[in-house]
C-alpha positions as a Markdown table, in Angstrom:
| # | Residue | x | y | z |
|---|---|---|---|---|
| 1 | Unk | 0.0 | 0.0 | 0.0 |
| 2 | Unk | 1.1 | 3.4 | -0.9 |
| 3 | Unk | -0.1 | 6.2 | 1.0 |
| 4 | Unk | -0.1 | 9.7 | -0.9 |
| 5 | Unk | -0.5 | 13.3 | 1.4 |
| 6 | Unk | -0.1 | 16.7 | -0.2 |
| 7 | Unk | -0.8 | 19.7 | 1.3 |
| 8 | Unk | -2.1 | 23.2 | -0.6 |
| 9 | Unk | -2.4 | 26.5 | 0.4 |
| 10 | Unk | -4.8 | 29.1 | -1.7 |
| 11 | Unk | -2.8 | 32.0 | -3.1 |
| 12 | Unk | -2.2 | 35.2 | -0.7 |
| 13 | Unk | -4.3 | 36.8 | -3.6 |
| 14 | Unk | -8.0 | 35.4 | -2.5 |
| 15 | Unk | -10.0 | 38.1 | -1.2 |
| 16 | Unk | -10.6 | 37.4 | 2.3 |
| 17 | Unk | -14.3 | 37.6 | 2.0 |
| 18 | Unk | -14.3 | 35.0 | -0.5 |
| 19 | Unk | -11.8 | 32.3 | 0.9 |
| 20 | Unk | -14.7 | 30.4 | 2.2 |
| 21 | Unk | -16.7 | 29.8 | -0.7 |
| 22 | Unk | -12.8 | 29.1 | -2.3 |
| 23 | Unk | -11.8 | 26.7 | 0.1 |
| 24 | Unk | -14.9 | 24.6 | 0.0 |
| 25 | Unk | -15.3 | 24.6 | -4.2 |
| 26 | Unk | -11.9 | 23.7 | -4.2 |
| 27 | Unk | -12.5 | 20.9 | -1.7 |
| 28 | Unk | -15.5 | 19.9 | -3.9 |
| 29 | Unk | -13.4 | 19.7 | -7.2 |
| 30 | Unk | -10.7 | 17.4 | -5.5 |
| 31 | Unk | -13.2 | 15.1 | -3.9 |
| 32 | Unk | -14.6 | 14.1 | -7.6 |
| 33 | Unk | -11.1 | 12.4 | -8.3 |
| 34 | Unk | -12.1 | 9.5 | -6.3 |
| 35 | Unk | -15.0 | 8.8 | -8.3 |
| 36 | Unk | -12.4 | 9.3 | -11.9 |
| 37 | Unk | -9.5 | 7.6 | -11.0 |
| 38 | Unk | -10.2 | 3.8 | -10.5 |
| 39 | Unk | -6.8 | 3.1 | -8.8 |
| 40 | Unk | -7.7 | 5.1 | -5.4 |
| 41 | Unk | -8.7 | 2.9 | -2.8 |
| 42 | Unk | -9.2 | 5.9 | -0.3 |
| 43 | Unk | -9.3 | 9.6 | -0.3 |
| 44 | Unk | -9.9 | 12.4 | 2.1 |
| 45 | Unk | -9.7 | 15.7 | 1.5 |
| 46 | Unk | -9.2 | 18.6 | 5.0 |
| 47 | Unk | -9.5 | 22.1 | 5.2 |
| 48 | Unk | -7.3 | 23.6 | 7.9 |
| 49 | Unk | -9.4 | 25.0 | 10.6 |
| 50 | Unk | -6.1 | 26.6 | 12.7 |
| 51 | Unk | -5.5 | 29.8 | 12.2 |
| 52 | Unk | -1.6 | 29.3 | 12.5 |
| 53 | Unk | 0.1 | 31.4 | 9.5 |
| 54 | Unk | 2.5 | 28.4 | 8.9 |
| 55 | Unk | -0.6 | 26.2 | 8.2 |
| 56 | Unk | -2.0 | 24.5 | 4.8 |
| 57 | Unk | -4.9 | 24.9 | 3.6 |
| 58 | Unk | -5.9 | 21.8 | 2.5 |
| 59 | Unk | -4.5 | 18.1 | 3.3 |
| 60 | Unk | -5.1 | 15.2 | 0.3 |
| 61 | Unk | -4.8 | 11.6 | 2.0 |
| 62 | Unk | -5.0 | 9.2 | -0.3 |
| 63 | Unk | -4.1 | 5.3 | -0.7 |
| 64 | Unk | -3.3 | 3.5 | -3.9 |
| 65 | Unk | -1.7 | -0.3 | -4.1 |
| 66 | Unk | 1.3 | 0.7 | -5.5 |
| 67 | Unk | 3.7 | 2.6 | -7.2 |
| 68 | Unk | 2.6 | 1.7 | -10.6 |
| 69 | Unk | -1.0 | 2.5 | -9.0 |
| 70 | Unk | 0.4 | 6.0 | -7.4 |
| 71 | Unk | 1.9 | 6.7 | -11.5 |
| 72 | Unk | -1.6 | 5.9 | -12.9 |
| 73 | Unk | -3.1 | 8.5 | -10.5 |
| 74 | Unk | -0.3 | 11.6 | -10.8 |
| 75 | Unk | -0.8 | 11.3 | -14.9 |
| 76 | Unk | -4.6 | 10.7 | -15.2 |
| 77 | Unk | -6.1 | 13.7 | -17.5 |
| 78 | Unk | -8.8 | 14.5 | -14.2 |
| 79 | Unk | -5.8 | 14.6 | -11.9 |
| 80 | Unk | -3.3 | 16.9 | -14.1 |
């Protein structure tokens, strides 16, 4: 098993006032790559709730059965 974690942070650029709606589209659009990419075998997707400065954003969890798996994944056309 191959477990895959990436963190993300929005760009300083979002409007405050509209980080909200950003952060939870954005969670939206990742979720759907569990349902296009038959080689996850589990994915969760976070959004920070600290309020830290040196925190991410987001956190992708995922879990693929191998390296070949984890290659299929980072070059699919929904992932890239």
């Amino acid at each position: 098993m191959i477990r895959h974690i990436v963190m993300f942070r929005l760009k300083q650029s979002i409007e405050p006032h509209e980080r909200e709606n950003t952060l939870n589209l954005v969670k939206k659009n990742f979720e759907k790559l569990k349902n296009k990419i038959p080689v996850i075998k589990f994915f969760e997707v976070g959004i920070n709730i600290s309020t830290s400065p040196v925190a991410y954003d987001y956190v992708i969890n995922s879990e693929l059965d191998s390296l070949a798996d984890l290659e299929i994944y980072s070059n699919h056309p929904a992932h890239t």
